[in-house]
XYZ file of C-alpha atoms in Angstrom:
212
model
C 0.000 0.000 0.000
C 1.301 3.446 -0.910
C 2.173 5.655 2.061
C 0.755 9.134 2.386
C 4.229 10.637 2.045
C 4.229 9.669 -1.641
C 0.552 9.279 -2.459
C -0.970 10.961 -5.470
C -4.634 11.928 -5.280
C -7.208 12.672 -7.965
C -10.345 14.559 -6.949
C -13.261 14.054 -9.326
C -15.801 16.861 -9.141
C -15.110 20.582 -9.210
C -18.065 21.828 -7.165
C -17.828 23.091 -3.603
C -17.099 19.633 -2.196
C -14.452 18.707 -4.758
C -12.767 22.096 -4.689
C -12.668 22.145 -0.889
C -11.173 18.663 -0.712
C -8.635 19.302 -3.455
C -7.424 22.484 -1.775
C -7.313 20.868 1.668
C -5.467 17.779 0.478
C -2.919 19.888 -1.383
C -2.400 22.064 1.701
C -1.792 18.872 3.685
C 1.152 18.120 1.409
C -0.350 15.674 -1.059
C 0.113 15.737 -4.828
C -3.404 16.520 -6.000
C -4.961 16.650 -9.446
C -8.491 17.897 -9.999
C -10.149 15.793 -12.696
C -12.536 17.942 -14.738
C -14.164 17.787 -18.150
C -12.623 21.038 -19.391
C -9.273 21.555 -17.616
C -8.447 24.561 -19.764
C -11.257 26.562 -18.216
C -10.795 25.392 -14.622
C -9.909 28.079 -12.100
C -8.537 26.392 -9.005
C -5.461 26.532 -6.803
C -4.471 22.958 -7.679
C -3.470 21.274 -10.923
C -6.423 20.437 -13.164
C -6.471 17.823 -15.913
C -8.957 15.703 -17.791
C -10.581 12.947 -15.755
C -8.784 10.079 -17.501
C -5.338 11.558 -16.854
C -6.185 12.395 -13.253
C -7.217 8.799 -12.569
C -4.277 7.272 -14.415
C -1.672 9.295 -12.523
C -3.145 8.862 -9.034
C -3.289 6.114 -6.420
C -6.237 7.451 -4.429
C -9.334 8.678 -6.254
C -11.784 10.926 -4.400
C -15.302 10.845 -5.802
C -16.966 14.207 -5.200
C -19.300 14.043 -8.188
C -23.077 14.391 -7.707
C -24.334 11.140 -6.211
C -27.260 10.826 -8.589
C -24.897 10.563 -11.583
C -21.862 8.937 -9.941
C -22.541 5.403 -11.185
C -22.860 6.364 -14.835
C -19.737 8.529 -14.544
C -17.519 5.894 -12.958
C -18.719 2.548 -14.289
C -17.384 3.455 -17.724
C -13.947 3.956 -16.155
C -13.862 0.504 -14.576
C -10.546 -0.516 -16.145
C -8.826 2.752 -15.246
C -10.017 2.479 -11.633
C -8.815 -1.111 -11.212
C -6.288 -1.359 -8.392
C -7.118 2.119 -7.081
C -8.615 3.150 -3.757
C -11.846 5.071 -4.314
C -12.800 7.415 -1.468
C -16.473 8.144 -2.023
C -18.006 11.168 -0.279
C -21.205 11.425 -2.335
C -24.806 10.736 -1.331
C -27.246 9.527 -3.983
C -30.443 11.443 -3.317
C -33.512 12.552 -5.202
C -33.547 16.324 -5.065
C -36.666 18.264 -4.194
C -37.649 21.545 -5.868
C -35.403 23.526 -3.504
C -32.359 21.517 -4.562
C -32.049 19.718 -1.228
C -32.299 15.948 -0.620
C -35.900 14.792 -0.767
C -35.370 11.039 -0.776
C -32.829 8.295 -1.380
C -32.155 7.372 -4.996
C -31.276 3.813 -3.928
C -33.461 3.230 -0.835
C -32.622 -0.462 -0.411
C -28.866 -0.219 -0.924
C -26.117 2.388 -0.749
C -24.190 4.134 -3.486
C -21.032 2.813 -1.858
C -22.222 -0.777 -2.271
C -23.291 -0.205 -5.861
C -19.892 1.275 -6.656
C -18.099 -1.678 -5.079
C -20.274 -4.142 -7.011
C -19.748 -2.284 -10.285
C -16.008 -1.833 -9.686
C -14.887 -5.173 -8.207
C -11.191 -4.455 -8.736
C -11.407 -1.091 -6.958
C -11.296 -0.685 -3.185
C -14.230 1.556 -2.262
C -14.243 3.435 1.049
C -17.155 5.638 2.117
C -16.554 8.584 4.439
C -17.074 12.342 4.983
C -20.683 12.162 3.725
C -22.407 13.222 6.960
C -21.301 16.855 7.194
C -21.275 20.191 5.422
C -18.439 20.339 2.896
C -16.446 22.935 4.843
C -16.074 20.555 7.797
C -14.354 17.909 5.675
C -11.073 19.806 5.737
C -11.542 21.781 8.965
C -13.149 19.505 11.562
C -11.373 21.267 14.408
C -13.346 24.445 13.768
C -16.483 22.911 15.283
C -17.126 23.404 18.995
C -18.063 19.723 19.348
C -15.752 17.001 17.963
C -17.406 15.579 14.830
C -17.387 11.959 13.677
C -16.066 10.745 10.329
C -17.773 7.421 9.688
C -15.779 4.963 7.540
C -17.237 2.030 5.590
C -15.321 -0.349 3.341
C -14.441 -3.989 2.766
C -10.676 -3.608 2.399
C -8.687 -3.124 5.609
C -5.621 -1.620 3.927
C -7.733 0.838 1.944
C -9.478 1.990 5.117
C -6.116 2.352 6.846
C -4.925 4.601 4.027
C -8.106 6.686 4.139
C -7.811 7.036 7.923
C -4.308 8.471 7.509
C -5.497 10.895 4.847
C -8.302 12.019 7.158
C -5.756 12.636 9.878
C -3.780 14.763 7.429
C -6.933 16.861 6.989
C -7.145 17.494 10.725
C -9.275 14.582 11.885
C -8.199 13.304 15.284
C -7.969 9.522 15.302
C -10.635 9.365 18.032
C -13.064 11.180 15.726
C -12.795 8.499 13.019
C -15.227 5.595 13.475
C -14.837 2.444 11.365
C -18.329 1.004 10.951
C -17.220 -2.128 9.115
C -17.894 -3.280 5.554
C -19.213 -1.202 2.693
C -22.774 -2.328 3.485
C -22.688 -0.047 6.529
C -22.717 2.921 4.158
C -26.479 2.456 3.951
C -26.852 4.075 7.348
C -24.588 7.053 6.777
C -26.034 7.769 3.334
C -29.537 7.767 4.785
C -28.448 10.550 7.128
C -28.465 12.853 4.108
C -32.222 13.077 4.538
C -31.598 15.102 7.708
C -29.841 17.877 5.795
C -32.931 19.969 4.888
C -34.158 19.920 8.477
C -30.723 20.763 9.868
C -30.264 23.655 7.469
C -33.757 24.883 8.289
C -33.036 24.802 12.009
C -29.429 26.007 11.991
C -29.051 27.987 8.788
C -26.194 27.433 6.347
C -23.485 26.954 8.966
C -20.795 24.276 9.304
C -22.163 21.119 10.928
C -21.434 17.418 11.185
C -23.163 14.451 12.735
C -21.352 12.882 15.636
C -21.548 10.037 18.124
C -21.486 11.108 21.773
C -19.631 8.555 23.884
């Protein structure tokens, strides 16, 4: 397994989540490439390239694409993703008229499981999908320690992801390994709480946590 001192990371998705993660990972000392459709028009602080090149030149792939289109985006890149670790932060939801989650796109299974089934030679790890995007790279800014839930079938892949999370400021005690990728069903379902949380709190940084 590649160590984080030499790991190369591709972030797929150039929205707020992808941009935040790419910037945070680069600031943590990693070699980061943002995989976008039109790299010539990308305006980011990290290197941008086409998606195929970003995947080919990286060991860890971060999926920050919209969850409702993730499968169709990544299944076609099955060969390129073989042997890679895929860190999936997306939630597959049906959006309501206000653009917020209104239901689960895959109510009887998780996106993480579907990705693992569709990409059998890729090691899928689900994490960072139970918080506002800004918390992903700045967990210490919250007044209450947040929890980063981790789901995945491969022990080495989860160990790598745990180290990357620590590089982003996540204390080891804040990282909770739930077990196999099937446990992503629970964390993805938490996305349905987002509209209510935003309604009650406003658009402020938040994360779900386990009080122990």
